[in-house]
mmCIF file of C-alpha atoms and ligand atoms in Angstrom:
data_model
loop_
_atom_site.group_PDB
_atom_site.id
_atom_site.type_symbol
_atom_site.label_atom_id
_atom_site.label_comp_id
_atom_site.label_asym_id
_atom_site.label_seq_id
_atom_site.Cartn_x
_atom_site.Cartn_y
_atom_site.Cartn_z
ATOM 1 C CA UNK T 17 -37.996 18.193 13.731
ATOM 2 C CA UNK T 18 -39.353 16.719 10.581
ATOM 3 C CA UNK T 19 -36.960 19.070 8.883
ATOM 4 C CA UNK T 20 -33.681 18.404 10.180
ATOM 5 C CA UNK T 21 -33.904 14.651 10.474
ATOM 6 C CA UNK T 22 -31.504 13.109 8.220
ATOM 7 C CA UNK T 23 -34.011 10.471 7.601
ATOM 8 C CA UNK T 24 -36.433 10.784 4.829
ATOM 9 C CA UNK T 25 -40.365 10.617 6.711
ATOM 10 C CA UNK T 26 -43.457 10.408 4.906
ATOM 11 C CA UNK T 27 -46.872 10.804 6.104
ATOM 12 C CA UNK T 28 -50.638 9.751 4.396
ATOM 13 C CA UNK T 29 -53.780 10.528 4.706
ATOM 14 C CA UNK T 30 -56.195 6.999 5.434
ATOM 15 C CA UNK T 31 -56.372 6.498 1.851
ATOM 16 C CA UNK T 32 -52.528 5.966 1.177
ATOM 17 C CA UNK T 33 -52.126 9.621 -0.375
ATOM 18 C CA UNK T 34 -48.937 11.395 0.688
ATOM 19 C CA UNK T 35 -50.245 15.059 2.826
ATOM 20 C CA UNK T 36 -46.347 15.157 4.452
ATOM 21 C CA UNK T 37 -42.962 14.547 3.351
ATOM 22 C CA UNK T 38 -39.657 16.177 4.260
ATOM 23 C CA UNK T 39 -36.739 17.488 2.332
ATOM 24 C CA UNK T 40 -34.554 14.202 3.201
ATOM 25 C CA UNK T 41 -37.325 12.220 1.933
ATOM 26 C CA UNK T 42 -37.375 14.029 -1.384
ATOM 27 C CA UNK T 43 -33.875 13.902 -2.124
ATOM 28 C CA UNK T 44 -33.819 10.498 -0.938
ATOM 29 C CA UNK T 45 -36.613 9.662 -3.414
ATOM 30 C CA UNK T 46 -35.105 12.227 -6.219
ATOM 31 C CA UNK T 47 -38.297 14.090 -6.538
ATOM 32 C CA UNK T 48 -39.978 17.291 -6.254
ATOM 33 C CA UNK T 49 -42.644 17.946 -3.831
ATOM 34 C CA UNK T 50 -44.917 18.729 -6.265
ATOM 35 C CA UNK T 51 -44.601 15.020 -7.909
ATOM 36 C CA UNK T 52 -45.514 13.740 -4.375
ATOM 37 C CA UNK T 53 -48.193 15.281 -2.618
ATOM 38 C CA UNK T 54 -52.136 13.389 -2.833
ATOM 39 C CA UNK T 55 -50.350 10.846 -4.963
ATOM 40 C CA UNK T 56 -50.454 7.467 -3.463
ATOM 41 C CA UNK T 57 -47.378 6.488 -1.568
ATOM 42 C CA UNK T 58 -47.180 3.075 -3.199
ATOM 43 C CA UNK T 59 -46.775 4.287 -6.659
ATOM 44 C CA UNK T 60 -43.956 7.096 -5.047
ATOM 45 C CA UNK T 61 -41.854 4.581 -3.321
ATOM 46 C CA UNK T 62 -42.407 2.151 -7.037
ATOM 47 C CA UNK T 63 -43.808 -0.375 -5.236
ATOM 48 C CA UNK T 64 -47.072 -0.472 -6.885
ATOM 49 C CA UNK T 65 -46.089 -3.515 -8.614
ATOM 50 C CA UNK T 66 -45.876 -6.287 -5.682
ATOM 51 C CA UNK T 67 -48.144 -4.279 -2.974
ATOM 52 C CA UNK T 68 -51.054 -2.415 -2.382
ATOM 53 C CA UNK T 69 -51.289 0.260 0.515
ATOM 54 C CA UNK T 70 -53.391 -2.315 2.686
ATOM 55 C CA UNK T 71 -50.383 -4.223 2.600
ATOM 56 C CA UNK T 72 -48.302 -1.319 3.905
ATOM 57 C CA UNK T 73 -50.297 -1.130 6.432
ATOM 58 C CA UNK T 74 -50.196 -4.941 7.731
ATOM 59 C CA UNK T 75 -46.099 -4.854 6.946
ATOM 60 C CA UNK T 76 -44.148 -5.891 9.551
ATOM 61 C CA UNK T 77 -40.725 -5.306 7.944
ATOM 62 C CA UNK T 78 -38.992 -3.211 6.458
ATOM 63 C CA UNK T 79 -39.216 -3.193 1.884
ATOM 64 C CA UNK T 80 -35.959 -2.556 0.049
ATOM 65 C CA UNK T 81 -36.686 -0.241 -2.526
ATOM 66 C CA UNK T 82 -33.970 -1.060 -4.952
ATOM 67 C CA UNK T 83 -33.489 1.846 -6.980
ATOM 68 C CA UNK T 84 -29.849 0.718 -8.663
ATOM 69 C CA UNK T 85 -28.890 0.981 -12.194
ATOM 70 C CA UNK T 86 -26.264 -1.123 -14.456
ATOM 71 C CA UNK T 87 -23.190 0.432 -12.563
ATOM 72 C CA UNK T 88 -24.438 2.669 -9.169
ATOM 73 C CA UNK T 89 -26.203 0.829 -6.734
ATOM 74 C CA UNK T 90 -28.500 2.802 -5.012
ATOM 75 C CA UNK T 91 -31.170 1.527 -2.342
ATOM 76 C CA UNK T 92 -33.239 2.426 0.353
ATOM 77 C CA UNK T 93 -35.189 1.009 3.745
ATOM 78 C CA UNK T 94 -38.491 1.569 4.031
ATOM 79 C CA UNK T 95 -40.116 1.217 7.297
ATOM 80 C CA UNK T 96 -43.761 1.581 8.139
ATOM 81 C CA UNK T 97 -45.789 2.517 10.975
ATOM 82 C CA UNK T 98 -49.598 2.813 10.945
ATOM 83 C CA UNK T 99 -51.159 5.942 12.503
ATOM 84 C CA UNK T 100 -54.512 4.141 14.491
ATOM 85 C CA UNK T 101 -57.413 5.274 16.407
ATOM 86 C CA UNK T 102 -57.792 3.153 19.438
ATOM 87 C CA UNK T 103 -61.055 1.667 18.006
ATOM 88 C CA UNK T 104 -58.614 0.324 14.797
ATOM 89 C CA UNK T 105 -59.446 2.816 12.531
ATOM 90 C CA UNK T 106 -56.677 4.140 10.166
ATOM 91 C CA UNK T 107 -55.818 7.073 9.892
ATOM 92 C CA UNK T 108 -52.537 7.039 7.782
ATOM 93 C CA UNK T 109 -49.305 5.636 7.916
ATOM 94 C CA UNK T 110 -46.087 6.977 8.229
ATOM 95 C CA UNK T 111 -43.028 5.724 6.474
ATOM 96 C CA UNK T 112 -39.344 6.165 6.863
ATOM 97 C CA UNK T 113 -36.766 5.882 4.757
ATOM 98 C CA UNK T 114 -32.921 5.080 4.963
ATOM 99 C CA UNK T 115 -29.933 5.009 2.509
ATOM 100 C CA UNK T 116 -28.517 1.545 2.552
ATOM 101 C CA UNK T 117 -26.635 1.505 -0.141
ATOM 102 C CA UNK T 118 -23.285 1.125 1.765
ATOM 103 C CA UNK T 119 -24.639 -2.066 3.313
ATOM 104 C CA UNK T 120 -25.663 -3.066 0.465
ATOM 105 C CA UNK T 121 -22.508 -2.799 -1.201
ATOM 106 C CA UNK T 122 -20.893 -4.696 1.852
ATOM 107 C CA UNK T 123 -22.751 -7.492 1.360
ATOM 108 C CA UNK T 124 -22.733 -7.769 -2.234
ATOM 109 C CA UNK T 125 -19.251 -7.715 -1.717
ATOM 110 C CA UNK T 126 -19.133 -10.382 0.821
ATOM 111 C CA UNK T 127 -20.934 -12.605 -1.307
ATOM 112 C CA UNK T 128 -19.203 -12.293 -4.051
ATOM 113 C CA UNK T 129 -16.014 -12.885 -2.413
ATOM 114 C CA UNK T 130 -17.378 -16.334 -0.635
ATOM 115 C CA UNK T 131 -18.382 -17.392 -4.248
ATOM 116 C CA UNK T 132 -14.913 -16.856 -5.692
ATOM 117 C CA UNK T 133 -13.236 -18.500 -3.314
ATOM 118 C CA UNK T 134 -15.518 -21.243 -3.408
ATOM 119 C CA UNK T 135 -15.140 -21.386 -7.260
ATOM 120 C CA UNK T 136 -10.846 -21.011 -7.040
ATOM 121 C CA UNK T 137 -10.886 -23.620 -4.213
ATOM 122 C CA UNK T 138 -13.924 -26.094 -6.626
ATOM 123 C CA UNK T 139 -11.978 -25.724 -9.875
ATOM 124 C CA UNK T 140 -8.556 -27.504 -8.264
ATOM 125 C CA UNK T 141 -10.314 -29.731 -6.486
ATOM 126 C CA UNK T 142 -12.302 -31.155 -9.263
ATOM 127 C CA UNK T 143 -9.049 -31.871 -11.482
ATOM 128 C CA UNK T 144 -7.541 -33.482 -8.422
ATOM 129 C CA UNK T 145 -10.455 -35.565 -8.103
ATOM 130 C CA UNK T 146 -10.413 -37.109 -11.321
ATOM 131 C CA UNK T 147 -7.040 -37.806 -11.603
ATOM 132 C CA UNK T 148 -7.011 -39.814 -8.404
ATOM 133 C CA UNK T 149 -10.015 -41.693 -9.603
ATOM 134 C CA UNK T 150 -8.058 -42.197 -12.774
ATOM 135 C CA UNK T 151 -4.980 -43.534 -11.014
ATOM 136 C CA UNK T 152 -7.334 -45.247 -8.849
ATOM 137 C CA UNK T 153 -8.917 -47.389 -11.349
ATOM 138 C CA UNK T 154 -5.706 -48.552 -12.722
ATOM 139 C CA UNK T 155 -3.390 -45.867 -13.989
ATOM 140 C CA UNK T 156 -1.281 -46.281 -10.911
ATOM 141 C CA UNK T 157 0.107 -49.755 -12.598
ATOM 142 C CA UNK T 158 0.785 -47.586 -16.096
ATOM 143 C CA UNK T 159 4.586 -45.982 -15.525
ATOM 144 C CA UNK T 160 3.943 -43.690 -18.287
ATOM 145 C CA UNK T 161 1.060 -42.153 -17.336
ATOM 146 C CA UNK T 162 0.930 -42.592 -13.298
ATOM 147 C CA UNK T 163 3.942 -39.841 -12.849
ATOM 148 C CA UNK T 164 2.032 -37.314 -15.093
ATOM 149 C CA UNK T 165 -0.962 -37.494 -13.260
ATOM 150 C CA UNK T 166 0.380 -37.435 -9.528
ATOM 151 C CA UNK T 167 2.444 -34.323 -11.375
ATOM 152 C CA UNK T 168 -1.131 -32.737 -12.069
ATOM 153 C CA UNK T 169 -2.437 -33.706 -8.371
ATOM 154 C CA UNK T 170 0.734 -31.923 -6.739
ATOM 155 C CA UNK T 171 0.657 -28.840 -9.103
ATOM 156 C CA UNK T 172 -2.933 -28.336 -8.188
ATOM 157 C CA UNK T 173 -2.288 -29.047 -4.268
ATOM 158 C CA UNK T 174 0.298 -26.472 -4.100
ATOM 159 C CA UNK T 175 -1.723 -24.233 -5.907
ATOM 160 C CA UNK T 176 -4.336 -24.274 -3.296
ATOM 161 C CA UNK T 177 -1.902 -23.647 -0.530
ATOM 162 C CA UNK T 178 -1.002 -21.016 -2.192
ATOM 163 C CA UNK T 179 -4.557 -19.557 -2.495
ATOM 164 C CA UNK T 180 -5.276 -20.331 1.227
ATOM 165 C CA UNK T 181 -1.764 -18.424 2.073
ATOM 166 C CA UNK T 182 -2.676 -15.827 -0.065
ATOM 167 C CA UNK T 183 -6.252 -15.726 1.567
ATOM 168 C CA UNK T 184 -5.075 -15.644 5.239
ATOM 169 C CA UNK T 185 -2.517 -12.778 4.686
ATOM 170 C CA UNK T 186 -5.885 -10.593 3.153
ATOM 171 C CA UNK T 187 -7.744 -11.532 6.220
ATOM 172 C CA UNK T 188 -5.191 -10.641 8.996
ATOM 173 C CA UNK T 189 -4.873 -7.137 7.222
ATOM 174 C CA UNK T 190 -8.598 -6.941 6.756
ATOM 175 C CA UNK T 191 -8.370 -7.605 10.422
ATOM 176 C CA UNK T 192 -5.792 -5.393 11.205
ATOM 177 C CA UNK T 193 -4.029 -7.357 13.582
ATOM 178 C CA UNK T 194 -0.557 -7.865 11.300
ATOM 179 C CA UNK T 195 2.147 -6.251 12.572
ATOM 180 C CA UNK T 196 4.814 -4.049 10.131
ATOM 181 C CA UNK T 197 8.380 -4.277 11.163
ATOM 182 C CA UNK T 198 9.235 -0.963 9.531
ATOM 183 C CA UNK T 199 12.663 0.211 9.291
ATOM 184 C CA UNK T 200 14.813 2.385 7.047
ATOM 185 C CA UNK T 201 16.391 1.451 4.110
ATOM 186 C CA UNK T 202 17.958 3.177 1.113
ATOM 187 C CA UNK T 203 15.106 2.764 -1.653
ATOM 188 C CA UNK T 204 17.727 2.690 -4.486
ATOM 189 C CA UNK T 205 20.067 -0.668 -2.950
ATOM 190 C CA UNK T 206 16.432 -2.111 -1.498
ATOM 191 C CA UNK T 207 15.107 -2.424 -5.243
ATOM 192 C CA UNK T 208 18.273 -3.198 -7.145
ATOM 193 C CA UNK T 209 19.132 -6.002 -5.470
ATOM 194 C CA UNK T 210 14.865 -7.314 -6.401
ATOM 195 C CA UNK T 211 16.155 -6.830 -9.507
ATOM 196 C CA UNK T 212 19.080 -8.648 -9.129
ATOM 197 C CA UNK T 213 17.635 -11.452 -7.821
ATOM 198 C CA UNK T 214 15.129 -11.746 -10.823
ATOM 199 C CA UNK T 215 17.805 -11.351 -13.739
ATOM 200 C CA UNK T 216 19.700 -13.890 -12.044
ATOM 201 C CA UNK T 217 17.155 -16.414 -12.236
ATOM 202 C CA UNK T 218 14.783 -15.393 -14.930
ATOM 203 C CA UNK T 219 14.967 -18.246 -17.536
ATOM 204 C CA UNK T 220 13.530 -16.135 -19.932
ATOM 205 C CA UNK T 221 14.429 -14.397 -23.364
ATOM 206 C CA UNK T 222 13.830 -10.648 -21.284
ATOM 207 C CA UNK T 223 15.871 -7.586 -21.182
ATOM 208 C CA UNK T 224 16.201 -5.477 -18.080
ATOM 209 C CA UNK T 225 15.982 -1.900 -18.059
ATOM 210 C CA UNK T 226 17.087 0.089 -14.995
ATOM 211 C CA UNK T 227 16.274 4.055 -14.901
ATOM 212 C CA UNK T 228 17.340 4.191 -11.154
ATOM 213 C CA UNK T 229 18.838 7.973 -9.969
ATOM 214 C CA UNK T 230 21.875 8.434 -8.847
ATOM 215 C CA UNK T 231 20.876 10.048 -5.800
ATOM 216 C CA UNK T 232 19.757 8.039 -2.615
ATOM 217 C CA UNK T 233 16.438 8.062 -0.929
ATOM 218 C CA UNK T 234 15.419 6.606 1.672
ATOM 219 C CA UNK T 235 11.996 5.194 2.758
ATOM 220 C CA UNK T 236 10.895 3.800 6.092
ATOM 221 C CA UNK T 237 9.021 0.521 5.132
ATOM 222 C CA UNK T 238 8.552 -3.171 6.214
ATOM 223 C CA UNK T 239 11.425 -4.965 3.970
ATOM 224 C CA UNK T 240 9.426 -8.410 3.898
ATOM 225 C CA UNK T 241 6.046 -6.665 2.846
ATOM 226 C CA UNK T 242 7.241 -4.562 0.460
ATOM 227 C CA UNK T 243 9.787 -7.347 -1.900
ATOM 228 C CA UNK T 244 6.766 -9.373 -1.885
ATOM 229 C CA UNK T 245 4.810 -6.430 -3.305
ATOM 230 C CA UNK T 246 7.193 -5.427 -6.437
ATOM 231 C CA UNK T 247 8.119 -9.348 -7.006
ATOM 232 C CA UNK T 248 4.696 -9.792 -7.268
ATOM 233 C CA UNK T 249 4.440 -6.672 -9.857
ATOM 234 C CA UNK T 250 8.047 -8.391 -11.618
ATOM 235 C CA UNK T 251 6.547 -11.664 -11.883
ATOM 236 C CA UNK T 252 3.264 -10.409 -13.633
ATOM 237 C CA UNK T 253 5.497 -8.255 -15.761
ATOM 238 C CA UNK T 254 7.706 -11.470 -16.484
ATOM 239 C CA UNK T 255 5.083 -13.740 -17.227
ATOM 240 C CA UNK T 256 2.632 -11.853 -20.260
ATOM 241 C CA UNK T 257 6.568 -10.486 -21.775
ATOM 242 C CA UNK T 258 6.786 -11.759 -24.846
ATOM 243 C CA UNK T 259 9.870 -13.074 -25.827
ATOM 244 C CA UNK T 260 12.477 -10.561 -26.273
ATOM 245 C CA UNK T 261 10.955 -7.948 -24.430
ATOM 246 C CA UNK T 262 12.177 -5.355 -22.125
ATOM 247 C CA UNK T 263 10.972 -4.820 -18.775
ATOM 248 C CA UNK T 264 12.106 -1.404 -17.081
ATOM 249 C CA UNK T 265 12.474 -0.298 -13.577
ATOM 250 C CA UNK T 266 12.385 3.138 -12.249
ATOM 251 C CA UNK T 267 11.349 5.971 -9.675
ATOM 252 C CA UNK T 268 11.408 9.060 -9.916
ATOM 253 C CA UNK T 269 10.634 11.850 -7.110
ATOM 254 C CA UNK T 270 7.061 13.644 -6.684
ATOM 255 C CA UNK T 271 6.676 16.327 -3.663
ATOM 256 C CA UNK T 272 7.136 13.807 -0.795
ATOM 257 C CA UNK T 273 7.068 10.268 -2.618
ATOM 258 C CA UNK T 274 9.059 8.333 -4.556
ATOM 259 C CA UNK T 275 6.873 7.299 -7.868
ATOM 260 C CA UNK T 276 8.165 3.734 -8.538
ATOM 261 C CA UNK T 277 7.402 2.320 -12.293
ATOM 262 C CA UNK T 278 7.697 -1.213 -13.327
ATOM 263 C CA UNK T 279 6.275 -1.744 -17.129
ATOM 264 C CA UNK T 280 6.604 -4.405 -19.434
ATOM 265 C CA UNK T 281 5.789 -5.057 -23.303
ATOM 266 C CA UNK T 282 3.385 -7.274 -22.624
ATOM 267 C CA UNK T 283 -0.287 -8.015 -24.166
ATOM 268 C CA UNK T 284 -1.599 -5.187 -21.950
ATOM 269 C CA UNK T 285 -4.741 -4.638 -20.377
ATOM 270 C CA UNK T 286 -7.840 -3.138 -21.984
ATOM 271 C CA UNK T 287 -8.542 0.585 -20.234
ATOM 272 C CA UNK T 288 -11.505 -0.451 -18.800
ATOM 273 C CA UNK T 289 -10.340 -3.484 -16.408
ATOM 274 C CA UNK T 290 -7.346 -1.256 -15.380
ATOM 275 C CA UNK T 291 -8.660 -0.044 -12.117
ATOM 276 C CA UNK T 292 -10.511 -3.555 -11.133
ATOM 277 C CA UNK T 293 -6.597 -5.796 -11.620
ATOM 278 C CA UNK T 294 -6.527 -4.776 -7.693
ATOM 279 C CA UNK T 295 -9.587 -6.312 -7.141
ATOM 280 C CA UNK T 296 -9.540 -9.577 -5.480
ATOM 281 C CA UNK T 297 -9.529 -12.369 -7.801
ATOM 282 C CA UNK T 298 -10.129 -10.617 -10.660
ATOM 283 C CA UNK T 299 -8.359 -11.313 -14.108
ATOM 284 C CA UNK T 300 -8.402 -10.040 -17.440
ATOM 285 C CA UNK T 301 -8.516 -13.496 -19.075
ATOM 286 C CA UNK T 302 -9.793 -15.616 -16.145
ATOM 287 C CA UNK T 303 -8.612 -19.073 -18.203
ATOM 288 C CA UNK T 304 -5.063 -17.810 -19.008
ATOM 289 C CA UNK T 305 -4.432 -16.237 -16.162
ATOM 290 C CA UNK T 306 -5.158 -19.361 -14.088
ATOM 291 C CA UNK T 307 -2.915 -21.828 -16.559
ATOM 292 C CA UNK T 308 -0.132 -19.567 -15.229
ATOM 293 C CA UNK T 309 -0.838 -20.402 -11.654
ATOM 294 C CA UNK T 310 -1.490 -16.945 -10.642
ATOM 295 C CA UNK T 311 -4.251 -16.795 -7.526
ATOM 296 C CA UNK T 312 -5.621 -13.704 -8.406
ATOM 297 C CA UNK T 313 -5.145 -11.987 -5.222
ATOM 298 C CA UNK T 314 -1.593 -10.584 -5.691
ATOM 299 C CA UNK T 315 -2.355 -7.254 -6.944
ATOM 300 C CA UNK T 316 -5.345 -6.886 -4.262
ATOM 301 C CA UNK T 317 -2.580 -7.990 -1.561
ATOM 302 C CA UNK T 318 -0.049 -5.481 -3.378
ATOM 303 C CA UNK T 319 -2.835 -2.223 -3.154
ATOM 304 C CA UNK T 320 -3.393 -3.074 0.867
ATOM 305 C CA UNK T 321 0.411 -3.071 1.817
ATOM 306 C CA UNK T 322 1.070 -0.057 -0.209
ATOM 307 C CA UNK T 323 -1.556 1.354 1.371
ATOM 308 C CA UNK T 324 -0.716 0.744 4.747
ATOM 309 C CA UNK T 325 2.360 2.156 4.011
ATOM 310 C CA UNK T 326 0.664 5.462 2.666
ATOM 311 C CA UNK T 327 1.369 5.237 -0.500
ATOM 312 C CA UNK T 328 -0.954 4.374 -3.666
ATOM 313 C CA UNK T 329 -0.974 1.765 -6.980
ATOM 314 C CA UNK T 330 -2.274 1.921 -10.011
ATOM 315 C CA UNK T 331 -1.901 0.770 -13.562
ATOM 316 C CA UNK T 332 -1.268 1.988 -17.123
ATOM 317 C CA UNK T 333 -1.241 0.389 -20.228
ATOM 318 C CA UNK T 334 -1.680 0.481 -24.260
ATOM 319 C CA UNK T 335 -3.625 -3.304 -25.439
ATOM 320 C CA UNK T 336 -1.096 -4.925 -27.335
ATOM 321 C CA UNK T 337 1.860 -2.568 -26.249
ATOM 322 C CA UNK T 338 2.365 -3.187 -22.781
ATOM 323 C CA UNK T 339 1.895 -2.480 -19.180
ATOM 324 C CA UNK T 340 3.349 0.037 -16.279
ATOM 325 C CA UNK T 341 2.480 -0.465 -12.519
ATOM 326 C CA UNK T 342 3.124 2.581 -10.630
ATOM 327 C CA UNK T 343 3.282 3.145 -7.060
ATOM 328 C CA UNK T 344 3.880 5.743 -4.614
ATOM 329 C CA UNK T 345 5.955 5.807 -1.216
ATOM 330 C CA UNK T 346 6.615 8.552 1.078
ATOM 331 C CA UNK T 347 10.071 9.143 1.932
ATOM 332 C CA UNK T 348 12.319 10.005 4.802
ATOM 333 C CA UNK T 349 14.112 13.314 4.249
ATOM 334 C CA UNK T 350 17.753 12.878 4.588
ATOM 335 C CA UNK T 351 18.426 15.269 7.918
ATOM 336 C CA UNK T 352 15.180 13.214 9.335
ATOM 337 C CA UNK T 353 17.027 9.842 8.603
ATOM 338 C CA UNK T 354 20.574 11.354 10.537
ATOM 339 C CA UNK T 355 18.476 10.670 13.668
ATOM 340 C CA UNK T 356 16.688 7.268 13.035
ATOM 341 C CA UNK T 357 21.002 6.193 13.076
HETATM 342 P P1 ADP E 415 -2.545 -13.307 -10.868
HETATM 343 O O1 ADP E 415 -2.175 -14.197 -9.735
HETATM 344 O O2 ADP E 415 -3.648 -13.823 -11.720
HETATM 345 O O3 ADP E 415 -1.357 -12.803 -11.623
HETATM 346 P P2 ADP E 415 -2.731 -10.577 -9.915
HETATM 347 O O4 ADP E 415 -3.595 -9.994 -8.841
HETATM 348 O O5 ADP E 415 -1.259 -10.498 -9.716
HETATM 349 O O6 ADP E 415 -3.204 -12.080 -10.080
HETATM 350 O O7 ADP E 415 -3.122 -9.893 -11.294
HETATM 351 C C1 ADP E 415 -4.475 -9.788 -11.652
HETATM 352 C C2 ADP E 415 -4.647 -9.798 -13.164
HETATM 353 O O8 ADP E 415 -4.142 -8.604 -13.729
HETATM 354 C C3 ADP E 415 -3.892 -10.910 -13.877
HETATM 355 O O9 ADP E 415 -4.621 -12.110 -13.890
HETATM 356 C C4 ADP E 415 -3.755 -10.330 -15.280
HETATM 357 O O10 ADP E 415 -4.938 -10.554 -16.026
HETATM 358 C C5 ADP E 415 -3.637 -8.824 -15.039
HETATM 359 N N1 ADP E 415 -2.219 -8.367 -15.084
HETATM 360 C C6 ADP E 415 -1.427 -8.079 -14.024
HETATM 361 N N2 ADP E 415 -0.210 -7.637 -14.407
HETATM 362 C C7 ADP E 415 -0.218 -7.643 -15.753
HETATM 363 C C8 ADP E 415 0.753 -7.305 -16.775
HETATM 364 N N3 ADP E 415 1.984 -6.866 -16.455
HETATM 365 N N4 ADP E 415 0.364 -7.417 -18.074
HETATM 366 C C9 ADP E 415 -0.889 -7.859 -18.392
HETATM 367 N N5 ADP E 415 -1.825 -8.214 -17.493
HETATM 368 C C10 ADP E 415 -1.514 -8.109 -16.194
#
């Protein structure tokens, strides 16, 4: 039984030495059994440092044995029962142990993520505060200054509906209640006319590029979803150009996906931040990135709605020489597309 538990169980004589401990237990613990047996289960588990066994023995929960380094969390659940002759006398204890690493992660997570949006939501707040206390001690009267500030107050406010929009769309696909209206479209007339839309309004000294086939695909997506993905991806790629830069569009075909590319000659992105830009409210250069209004979130928005479409993002890039976001869809096959009509 002991055996094939997936649980890790210990056993111990009276004194606290270890006489029993299964396989699960020792890969749990990353040990031999030789390193275990008569030692004393509170230097095995590490916990010699806060507790004695007589503790162990009056514990009534469960320890986290934290064994995580710098970057892999790793920890388990011990629980303990006491082994005891009706008259009180101990005769061991028995301990088992879980991997909750998982949960762990969870709720690291979930902490983190009510601190950042605490922190976006304080930062706003704060600037609005004291330029309403400004105007409200007297600036108001000043008709050079009072415009500016309300200016500042209304930036900030939209900013935060922003955030909050931004915010509620992540939740409603965390909770996987949104709805996709998916249809399909022709890929290459879907993304020109993105592209069209930015060059005619971009106010900016940038070139556009387009490396578009000639040949038509097709791709069964949700049209609202999906333009706010790649103008997201534009207006990154817009906003760290430098002046005079190109920014190129493409796709190119891989098995059953399309491989869309949308790169930029921008400051780039050091390699090792690459994979966390689709994290939520993570930036490279918290500071700058927030002077340009961003939220943080629209990358993390971008990976979950290609995702739910099946396809995958990711990110390339050189410091100093640019940036290319890549992303895959699947698409329709032409014959399969005759009968959507
Ligand atoms: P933001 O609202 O801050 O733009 P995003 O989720 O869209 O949030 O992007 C996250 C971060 O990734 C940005 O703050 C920026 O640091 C980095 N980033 C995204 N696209 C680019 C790009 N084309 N060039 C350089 N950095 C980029």
């Amino acid at each position: 039984v002991l055996k094939n538990m997936t649980d890790g169980v210990i056993a111990t004589d009276r004194k606290g030495r270890i006489i029993l401990i299964n396989d699960p237990a020792l890969q749990l613990l990353q040990l031999e059994r030789n390193e275990t047996l008569n030692r004393p289960i509170i230097s095995v588990l590490g916990l010699d440092q806060d507790y004695d066994f007589e503790d162990l023995i009056h514990m009534k929960d469960s320890v986290n044995l934290n064994f995580s380094t710098h970057d892999t969390p790793y920890v388990l659940r011990a629980n303990f029962s006491v082994i005891q002759k009706e008259s009180g006398f101990v005769n061991g204890l028995i301990t088992v142990l879980h991997d909750i690493t998982e949960q762990e992660k969870i709720e690291m997570e979930r902490r983190e993520f009510v601190a950042n949006v605490s922190h976006e939501l304080r930062t706003p707040l704060t600037t609005m505060r004291s330029y309403l206390d400004a105007l409200a001690d007297g600036a108001w009267k000043d008709e050079n200054i009072a415009p500016t500030f309300l200016n500042v107050t209304q930036t900030e406010t939209e900013r935060m509906i922003r955030l909050v929009n931004d915010l509620l769309q992540l939740s409603k696909m965390d909770s996987q209640d949104h709805q996709f209206n998916k249809e399909v479209v022709e890929f290459n007339r879907f993304f020109e006319r993105i592209i069209d839309r930015f060059e005619m309004s971009k106010s900016q000294n940038v070139e556009f590029i387009r490396l578009l086939p000639e040949q038509t695909y097709f791709v069964e997506i949700d049209t609202d979803k999906l333009t706010q993905v790649i103008d997201n991806i534009i207006s990154n790629a817009m906003k760290y150009s430098p002046d005079g830069g190109y920014i190129r569009f493409g796709f190119t075909v891989q098995d059953t996906f399309l491989k869309v590319m949308i790169s930029d000659d921008g400051m780039g992105i050091p390699k090792e931040n690459l994979t966390r830009i689709f994290d939520r409210f993570y930036r490279v250069d918290r500071a700058r990135a927030r002077s340009m209004g961003g939220t943080g979130l629209g990358l993390a928005i971008a990976k979950e709605m290609i995702q739910a479409h099946g396809g995958q993002i990711w990110a390339e890039s050189e410091e100093g020489q640019g940036t290319t976001i890549f992303f895959t869809l699947p698409y329709e096959l032409e014959d399969e597309v005759g009968e959507w009509d």
